[in-house]
Amino acid sequence: MVYWHHQEETVTQAKLGIVGCGYWGAKHVRSLHELGDCEIIACDSNPRLLGAIQRTYPSVSTTERYQDLLDTDVEGVIVATPMSSHFEIARQFLLSGKDVLVEKPLTTDVDQAETLVEIAERRQAVLMVGHTFVYNPAIEAVAKLITDGDLGDIYYLDLARLNLGLFQTDANVLWDLAPHDLSILLFLVRENPIVVSARGAAHVNQRVHDNAHLDLTFTSGARAHVHVSWLEPRKVRRVTVVGTQKMVICDDVA
């Protein structure tokens, strides 16, 4: 959200808020700080996390209450809180006219997600989800191979997102990891699935599934399989596309 006015050759500094300064929120603070030309306000109810932000980035303002930003001139907000709180926090900022980027998943409930979309459209605000991999140059290259017809017709896609931890307590591994793979699939195939099924198991915490498999069939007949897990001994981030003419593997860990 940095605006260049070419006529005057000046840069207007954007004012942005980050709600949630844990694992991902701290990364957003770092990225915005490195980009420069941003006035950053970091919010977290945990003073220890805010203290770490202040020590590392003295120019970043902090507050323990995200509500303090609702009636300010902050243009946009990044929501990086636990996923169960995404809906209410994003809703309040959208209603106040702010643009909002929400870490995936947008919500843990479809009706809530649709409500946020409706509010954003009504308020003419930007609502985005952190589907970062659709901007990954490697994924973009795979998409070009598909659209250019280099792979032929697509037989199937296989995606794996596996590692040991981070364990979540408010949503299962499918909600935590699979949004990335689903965003990649929809970006590559450019179709909506007509059949979706999922199965999983809760090994460590009997209330939260930590290993899951997702199967999809698309209108063209292409099929996809997604495996996500918090229990794998090695980190895997892999996309395989098998076509009638060629195959391609995108390994984001290699």
Short mmCIF file of C-alpha atoms in Angstrom, two decimals:
data_model
loop_
_atom_site.label_atom_id
_atom_site.label_comp_id
_atom_site.label_asym_id
_atom_site.label_seq_id
_atom_site.Cartn_x
_atom_site.Cartn_y
_atom_site.Cartn_z
CA MET A 1 0.00 0.00 0.00
CA VAL A 2 2.66 2.49 -1.08
CA TYR A 3 1.49 5.11 -3.56
CA TRP A 4 3.77 6.79 -6.08
CA HIS A 5 2.75 10.19 -7.46
CA HIS A 6 4.89 10.44 -10.57
CA GLN A 7 4.03 14.04 -11.32
CA GLU A 8 5.45 15.30 -8.03
CA GLU A 9 8.04 12.48 -7.71
CA THR A 10 7.12 12.00 -4.06
CA VAL A 11 6.15 8.94 -2.08
CA THR A 12 3.25 8.90 0.36
CA GLN A 13 3.89 6.72 3.38
CA ALA A 14 1.23 4.10 4.05
CA LYS A 15 -0.01 3.56 7.60
CA LEU A 16 -0.56 -0.13 8.32
CA GLY A 17 -1.57 -2.17 11.35
CA ILE A 18 -0.56 -5.72 12.21
CA VAL A 19 -2.83 -7.54 14.64
CA GLY A 20 -1.10 -10.52 16.20
CA CYS A 21 2.69 -10.52 16.65
CA GLY A 22 3.36 -14.21 17.11
CA TYR A 23 5.09 -16.51 14.63
CA TRP A 24 3.57 -15.08 11.43
CA GLY A 25 2.77 -11.58 12.68
CA ALA A 26 6.41 -10.95 13.54
CA LYS A 27 7.36 -11.97 9.99
CA HIS A 28 4.88 -9.43 8.59
CA VAL A 29 6.40 -6.72 10.77
CA ARG A 30 9.86 -7.63 9.51
CA SER A 31 8.76 -7.65 5.85
CA LEU A 32 6.99 -4.29 6.05
CA HIS A 33 9.92 -2.78 7.94
CA GLU A 34 12.35 -3.98 5.27
CA LEU A 35 10.15 -2.60 2.49
CA GLY A 36 10.23 0.82 4.10
CA ASP A 37 7.85 3.71 3.33
CA CYS A 38 5.40 2.27 5.88
CA GLU A 39 4.30 3.55 9.25
CA ILE A 40 3.64 0.36 11.24
CA ILE A 41 1.48 -0.15 14.31
CA ALA A 42 1.79 -3.60 15.88
CA CYS A 43 -0.97 -4.97 18.12
CA ASP A 44 -0.95 -7.94 20.46
CA SER A 45 -2.53 -8.69 23.82
CA ASN A 46 0.76 -10.26 24.93
CA PRO A 47 3.14 -7.54 26.20
CA ARG A 48 6.11 -9.90 25.90
CA LEU A 49 5.61 -10.20 22.14
CA LEU A 50 5.21 -6.44 21.80
CA GLY A 51 8.39 -5.92 23.77
CA ALA A 52 10.30 -8.13 21.36
CA ILE A 53 8.94 -6.11 18.43
CA GLN A 54 9.91 -2.81 20.06
CA ARG A 55 13.45 -3.98 20.79
CA THR A 56 13.97 -5.19 17.24
CA TYR A 57 12.14 -2.38 15.45
CA PRO A 58 12.20 0.80 17.58
CA SER A 59 10.33 2.77 14.91
CA VAL A 60 7.27 0.49 15.12
CA SER A 61 4.45 1.74 17.37
CA THR A 62 2.66 -0.81 19.54
CA THR A 63 -0.61 -1.27 21.39
CA GLU A 64 -2.20 -4.15 23.28
CA ARG A 65 -5.70 -3.34 21.94
CA TYR A 66 -6.49 -3.75 18.25
CA GLN A 67 -9.64 -1.72 18.85
CA ASP A 68 -7.37 1.32 19.18
CA LEU A 69 -6.85 1.20 15.40
CA LEU A 70 -10.51 1.11 14.34
CA ASP A 71 -11.09 4.87 14.37
CA THR A 72 -7.61 5.92 13.21
CA ASP A 73 -6.25 6.81 9.76
CA VAL A 74 -4.70 3.35 9.36
CA GLU A 75 -5.33 2.33 5.74
CA GLY A 76 -4.96 -1.41 6.01
CA VAL A 77 -4.56 -4.15 8.57
CA ILE A 78 -2.93 -7.58 8.54
CA VAL A 79 -4.68 -10.09 10.81
CA ALA A 80 -2.28 -12.80 12.05
CA THR A 81 -4.10 -13.97 15.17
CA PRO A 82 -5.29 -17.51 16.01
CA MET A 83 -7.65 -18.62 13.25
CA SER A 84 -10.71 -18.83 15.49
CA SER A 85 -10.52 -15.03 15.99
CA HIS A 86 -10.10 -14.09 12.31
CA PHE A 87 -13.77 -13.49 11.62
CA GLU A 88 -14.56 -11.03 14.38
CA ILE A 89 -11.36 -9.01 14.05
CA ALA A 90 -11.58 -8.81 10.25
CA ARG A 91 -15.28 -7.94 10.46
CA GLN A 92 -14.64 -4.96 12.72
CA PHE A 93 -11.89 -3.56 10.52
CA LEU A 94 -13.89 -4.01 7.32
CA LEU A 95 -16.86 -2.24 8.89
CA SER A 96 -14.53 0.65 9.80
CA GLY A 97 -13.51 0.93 6.13
CA LYS A 98 -10.03 -0.58 6.38
CA ASP A 99 -8.48 -2.89 3.79
CA VAL A 100 -7.74 -6.27 5.40
CA LEU A 101 -5.27 -9.08 4.71
CA VAL A 102 -6.07 -12.18 6.76
CA GLU A 103 -3.69 -15.06 7.31
CA LYS A 104 -5.11 -18.34 6.03
CA PRO A 105 -7.63 -19.69 6.63
CA LEU A 106 -9.91 -16.67 6.24
CA THR A 107 -12.32 -18.19 8.76
CA THR A 108 -13.12 -21.67 10.06
CA ASP A 109 -16.72 -21.39 8.91
CA VAL A 110 -18.01 -20.92 5.36
CA ASP A 111 -20.93 -18.69 6.39
CA GLN A 112 -18.52 -16.38 8.22
CA ALA A 113 -16.28 -16.19 5.17
CA GLU A 114 -19.21 -15.23 2.96
CA THR A 115 -20.22 -12.57 5.48
CA LEU A 116 -16.77 -10.98 5.32
CA VAL A 117 -16.88 -10.96 1.51
CA GLU A 118 -20.29 -9.24 1.59
CA ILE A 119 -19.08 -6.60 4.05
CA ALA A 120 -15.96 -5.90 1.96
CA GLU A 121 -18.04 -5.47 -1.18
CA ARG A 122 -20.51 -3.19 0.62
CA ARG A 123 -17.75 -1.05 2.12
CA GLN A 124 -15.66 -1.16 -1.10
CA ALA A 125 -12.73 -2.45 0.95
CA VAL A 126 -10.04 -4.91 -0.10
CA LEU A 127 -10.25 -8.32 1.56
CA MET A 128 -7.44 -10.78 0.85
CA VAL A 129 -6.23 -14.05 2.31
CA GLY A 130 -2.55 -14.93 2.73
CA HIS A 131 -2.45 -17.38 -0.19
CA THR A 132 1.21 -16.55 -0.78
CA PHE A 133 2.03 -19.44 -3.07
CA VAL A 134 -0.03 -18.14 -6.00
CA TYR A 135 2.64 -15.41 -6.18
CA ASN A 136 5.52 -17.89 -6.01
CA PRO A 137 7.60 -17.75 -9.25
CA ALA A 138 7.93 -21.55 -9.32
CA ILE A 139 4.16 -22.04 -9.07
CA GLU A 140 3.67 -19.35 -11.71
CA ALA A 141 6.06 -21.27 -13.98
CA VAL A 142 4.07 -24.49 -13.50
CA ALA A 143 0.86 -22.61 -14.28
CA LYS A 144 2.39 -21.32 -17.53
CA LEU A 145 3.40 -24.85 -18.56
CA ILE A 146 -0.22 -25.92 -18.07
CA THR A 147 -1.84 -22.97 -19.85
CA ASP A 148 0.65 -23.19 -22.75
CA GLY A 149 -0.28 -26.84 -23.21
CA ASP A 150 3.27 -28.12 -22.65
CA LEU A 151 2.05 -30.87 -20.32
CA GLY A 152 -0.91 -31.86 -22.49
CA ASP A 153 -4.20 -32.69 -20.79
CA ILE A 154 -3.85 -33.04 -17.03
CA TYR A 155 -4.32 -36.52 -15.60
CA TYR A 156 -3.82 -35.66 -11.94
CA LEU A 157 -2.04 -33.43 -9.42
CA ASP A 158 -0.48 -34.57 -6.17
CA LEU A 159 0.34 -32.07 -3.41
CA ALA A 160 2.07 -32.74 -0.09
CA ARG A 161 2.57 -30.27 2.77
CA LEU A 162 4.15 -32.17 5.63
CA ASN A 163 6.27 -31.33 8.66
CA LEU A 164 6.66 -31.96 12.38
CA GLY A 165 4.52 -29.27 14.13
CA LEU A 166 3.48 -26.47 14.52
CA PHE A 167 0.49 -28.06 16.30
CA GLN A 168 -2.67 -25.96 16.45
CA THR A 169 -5.37 -26.30 19.09
CA ASP A 170 -8.28 -24.33 17.59
CA ALA A 171 -8.43 -26.04 14.16
CA ASN A 172 -7.20 -29.24 12.55
CA VAL A 173 -4.36 -29.77 10.11
CA LEU A 174 -6.69 -29.55 7.10
CA TRP A 175 -7.76 -26.02 8.05
CA ASP A 176 -4.21 -25.07 8.99
CA LEU A 177 -2.19 -26.31 6.00
CA ALA A 178 -4.52 -27.26 3.13
CA PRO A 179 -5.66 -23.69 2.27
CA HIS A 180 -2.25 -23.18 0.64
CA ASP A 181 -2.62 -26.30 -1.49
CA LEU A 182 -6.22 -25.55 -2.41
CA SER A 183 -5.23 -22.05 -3.54
CA ILE A 184 -2.41 -23.58 -5.63
CA LEU A 185 -4.78 -26.14 -7.15
CA LEU A 186 -7.39 -23.56 -8.15
CA PHE A 187 -4.63 -21.35 -9.58
CA LEU A 188 -3.16 -24.18 -11.66
CA VAL A 189 -6.33 -25.91 -12.84
CA ARG A 190 -8.52 -22.78 -13.20
CA GLU A 191 -11.61 -24.89 -12.55
CA ASN A 192 -13.87 -25.56 -9.62
CA PRO A 193 -13.95 -29.08 -8.18
CA ILE A 194 -17.16 -31.03 -8.63
CA VAL A 195 -16.34 -33.77 -6.09
CA VAL A 196 -14.48 -33.29 -2.79
CA SER A 197 -13.81 -35.81 -0.05
CA ALA A 198 -11.54 -35.77 3.01
CA ARG A 199 -10.41 -38.21 5.64
CA GLY A 200 -8.05 -37.84 8.55
CA ALA A 201 -6.89 -39.09 11.92
CA ALA A 202 -6.25 -37.53 15.33
CA HIS A 203 -3.17 -39.21 16.76
CA VAL A 204 -1.71 -36.81 19.34
CA ASN A 205 -4.78 -34.87 20.47
CA GLN A 206 -7.98 -36.86 20.07
CA ARG A 207 -9.93 -33.64 19.50
CA VAL A 208 -7.77 -32.29 16.65
CA HIS A 209 -6.91 -34.16 13.43
CA ASP A 210 -3.17 -33.98 12.73
CA ASN A 211 -2.95 -36.05 9.51
CA ALA A 212 -5.39 -35.69 6.62
CA HIS A 213 -5.96 -36.61 2.96
CA LEU A 214 -8.11 -34.62 0.55
CA ASP A 215 -9.31 -35.83 -2.86
CA LEU A 216 -10.82 -33.63 -5.55
CA THR A 217 -12.23 -34.14 -9.04
CA PHE A 218 -12.50 -31.21 -11.46
CA THR A 219 -14.90 -30.52 -14.30
CA SER A 220 -12.29 -31.50 -16.93
CA GLY A 221 -11.88 -34.91 -15.27
CA ALA A 222 -8.51 -34.03 -13.74
CA ARG A 223 -8.07 -35.35 -10.23
CA ALA A 224 -6.03 -34.07 -7.30
CA HIS A 225 -4.80 -35.52 -4.03
CA VAL A 226 -3.60 -33.41 -1.10
CA HIS A 227 -1.77 -34.84 1.92
CA VAL A 228 -1.20 -32.59 4.94
CA SER A 229 0.34 -33.60 8.25
CA TRP A 230 1.95 -32.19 11.40
CA LEU A 231 3.57 -35.56 12.13
CA GLU A 232 6.12 -36.10 9.35
CA PRO A 233 9.80 -36.42 10.36
CA ARG A 234 10.92 -34.28 7.41
CA LYS A 235 9.55 -31.14 5.84
CA VAL A 236 7.86 -31.63 2.46
CA ARG A 237 6.42 -28.94 0.19
CA ARG A 238 5.81 -30.61 -3.14
CA VAL A 239 3.49 -30.18 -6.12
CA THR A 240 3.44 -32.84 -8.85
CA VAL A 241 1.47 -32.42 -12.08
CA VAL A 242 1.09 -35.38 -14.45
CA GLY A 243 -0.11 -34.70 -17.98
CA THR A 244 -0.62 -36.68 -21.17
CA GLN A 245 2.60 -35.27 -22.65
CA LYS A 246 4.89 -34.32 -19.76
CA MET A 247 5.14 -34.20 -15.98
CA VAL A 248 6.53 -31.55 -13.64
CA ILE A 249 7.54 -31.49 -9.98
CA CYS A 250 7.79 -28.29 -7.95
CA ASP A 251 9.77 -28.92 -4.74
CA ASP A 252 9.70 -25.82 -2.55
CA VAL A 253 12.12 -27.32 -0.02
CA ALA A 254 14.86 -28.31 -2.50
#
